[in-house]
Amino acid sequence: MDASASPAAPDPAPAPVPRAPGPGLPHPPAPVSRPRRLAAPVGVMAVVVAAFGYVAAVDPNEPGHYPVCPLLRFTGVFCPGCGGLRSAHAFAHGDIPAALGSNALAVVGYVVFAVLWLLWTVRASRGLPLRMAVAPVWWWGAGAVLLVFSVIRNLPFGAALAP
């Protein structure tokens, strides 16, 4: 084969030359201190504790303190969140049976939140990111649980789940 007949191959791109940071070049990020890494989880927990403190102090069993669920008011149907404030009030006072009676799914949610918050705090303390890639099947499953819970608590045989 004649060398003059073959097309010319393009020159490969030159490899970048590593250079130390200097004037005009970005510096690598400084390490983040532990208190700064813990600021977000501690801030979230402070908000949750404040919310539970308010609900513990202002009894949702007394009318007039909180708005009524619009779905319950206009249709008479319990939504998955109905009884959640009464559940939080009982949970904050350590009355777990009453909390479960008001909204069992909310109590499960409190436990799931506590586990995820603890995982987040430990990972933040160690300087590791909290990566939570939740597959769509889990989201669909959570939605199905909410739907089934809502339907069952509105049927006569599911009255134990109604607030």
Coordinates of C-alpha atoms in Angstrom, one line a residue:
M1 CA 0.0 0.0 0.0
D2 CA 1.3 3.4 -0.9
A3 CA 1.9 5.8 2.0
S4 CA 0.9 8.8 0.0
A5 CA -2.6 7.3 -0.7
S6 CA -3.6 6.8 3.0
P7 CA -5.4 9.6 4.7
A8 CA -3.5 11.5 7.3
A9 CA -4.3 10.5 10.9
P10 CA -5.2 13.4 13.2
D11 CA -2.7 14.3 15.8
P12 CA -3.8 13.2 19.3
A13 CA -4.7 16.0 21.8
P14 CA -1.8 16.8 24.1
A15 CA -2.2 15.6 27.6
P16 CA -2.8 18.3 30.2
V17 CA 0.2 19.3 32.2
P18 CA -0.4 19.1 36.0
R19 CA 0.5 22.3 37.7
A20 CA 0.6 23.3 41.3
P21 CA -1.9 25.9 42.3
G22 CA -0.6 29.4 42.0
P23 CA -1.8 32.9 41.1
G24 CA -4.9 32.7 39.0
L25 CA -5.4 28.9 39.5
P26 CA -8.0 27.4 41.8
H27 CA -6.8 26.0 45.1
P28 CA -8.0 22.6 46.3
P29 CA -10.9 23.0 48.8
A30 CA -9.9 23.3 52.5
P31 CA -11.0 20.5 54.7
V32 CA -14.3 21.2 56.5
S33 CA -14.2 21.1 60.3
R34 CA -16.4 18.6 62.2
P35 CA -18.7 21.3 63.7
R36 CA -19.4 22.7 60.2
R37 CA -20.1 19.1 58.9
L38 CA -22.5 18.5 61.7
A39 CA -24.3 21.9 61.3
A40 CA -27.0 20.6 59.0
P41 CA -28.0 17.4 60.9
V42 CA -27.9 19.3 64.2
G43 CA -30.0 22.2 62.6
V44 CA -32.6 19.7 61.3
M45 CA -32.8 18.0 64.7
A46 CA -33.2 21.4 66.4
V47 CA -36.2 22.2 64.1
V48 CA -37.8 18.7 64.7
V49 CA -37.3 19.1 68.5
A50 CA -38.8 22.6 68.4
A51 CA -41.8 21.3 66.4
F52 CA -42.4 18.4 68.8
G53 CA -41.9 20.7 71.7
Y54 CA -44.6 23.0 70.4
V55 CA -47.0 20.1 69.7
A56 CA -46.3 18.7 73.2
A57 CA -47.1 22.1 74.8
V58 CA -50.2 22.9 72.7
D59 CA -52.6 20.0 72.9
P60 CA -54.1 19.1 69.5
N61 CA -57.0 17.3 71.3
E62 CA -58.3 20.8 72.3
P63 CA -60.2 22.4 69.4
G64 CA -59.1 25.7 67.9
H65 CA -55.3 25.3 68.1
Y66 CA -54.7 23.6 64.8
P67 CA -56.5 23.7 61.5
V68 CA -58.8 20.7 60.6
C69 CA -57.7 18.4 57.8
P70 CA -59.5 19.7 54.7
L71 CA -60.1 16.2 53.3
L72 CA -61.8 15.1 56.6
R73 CA -63.8 18.3 56.9
F74 CA -65.2 18.2 53.3
T75 CA -65.5 14.5 52.7
G76 CA -65.4 12.8 56.1
V77 CA -62.5 10.6 54.9
F78 CA -59.4 10.1 57.0
C79 CA -56.2 10.9 55.0
P80 CA -52.9 9.2 55.9
G81 CA -51.9 12.2 58.1
C82 CA -55.1 12.4 60.1
G83 CA -54.3 12.0 63.7
G84 CA -50.6 12.8 63.1
L85 CA -50.6 15.8 65.5
R86 CA -52.4 13.8 68.2
S87 CA -49.8 11.0 67.6
A88 CA -46.9 13.5 67.9
H89 CA -48.4 14.9 71.1
A90 CA -48.7 11.5 72.7
F91 CA -45.3 10.4 71.4
A92 CA -43.7 13.5 72.9
H93 CA -45.3 12.7 76.3
G94 CA -44.0 9.1 76.1
D95 CA -47.5 7.6 75.6
I96 CA -46.6 5.2 72.8
P97 CA -49.9 3.2 72.8
A98 CA -51.9 6.4 72.4
A99 CA -49.5 7.6 69.6
L100 CA -50.0 4.3 67.8
G101 CA -53.8 4.6 68.3
S102 CA -53.8 8.1 66.8
N103 CA -51.7 7.4 63.7
A104 CA -49.6 4.2 63.7
L105 CA -48.0 5.1 60.4
A106 CA -46.7 8.4 61.8
V107 CA -45.0 6.5 64.7
V108 CA -43.3 4.3 62.1
G109 CA -42.3 7.5 60.3
Y110 CA -40.7 8.9 63.6
V111 CA -38.6 5.8 63.9
V112 CA -37.5 5.8 60.3
F113 CA -36.6 9.5 60.6
A114 CA -34.6 8.8 63.8
V115 CA -32.6 6.0 62.1
L116 CA -31.9 8.1 58.9
W117 CA -30.9 11.1 61.0
L118 CA -28.5 9.0 63.1
L119 CA -27.0 7.6 59.9
W120 CA -26.6 11.1 58.5
T121 CA -25.0 12.4 61.7
V122 CA -22.5 9.6 62.0
R123 CA -21.5 9.9 58.3
A124 CA -21.3 13.7 58.6
S125 CA -19.1 13.3 61.7
R126 CA -16.7 11.1 59.7
G127 CA -16.6 13.4 56.8
L128 CA -18.6 11.1 54.5
P129 CA -21.5 12.2 52.4
L130 CA -25.0 10.7 52.9
R131 CA -25.8 9.1 49.6
M132 CA -29.3 7.7 49.5
A133 CA -30.2 6.5 46.0
V134 CA -33.7 5.1 46.5
A135 CA -34.9 3.0 43.6
P136 CA -38.3 4.0 42.1
V137 CA -39.8 0.7 43.3
W138 CA -39.3 1.8 46.9
W139 CA -41.1 5.1 46.2
W140 CA -44.0 3.2 44.6
G141 CA -44.0 0.8 47.6
A142 CA -44.2 3.7 50.0
G143 CA -47.1 5.2 48.0
A144 CA -48.9 1.9 48.0
V145 CA -48.5 1.6 51.8
L146 CA -50.0 5.1 52.3
L147 CA -52.9 4.2 50.0
V148 CA -53.6 0.9 51.7
F149 CA -53.3 2.5 55.1
S150 CA -55.8 5.2 54.0
V151 CA -58.3 2.8 52.6
I152 CA -58.2 0.4 55.5
R153 CA -58.5 3.1 58.2
N154 CA -61.7 4.3 56.5
L155 CA -63.4 0.9 56.4
P156 CA -65.4 -0.6 59.3
F157 CA -63.0 -3.4 60.0
G158 CA -60.0 -0.9 60.1
A159 CA -61.6 1.3 62.7
A160 CA -58.6 0.5 65.0
L161 CA -56.4 2.5 62.6
A162 CA -58.7 5.5 62.6
P163 CA -57.8 8.4 64.9

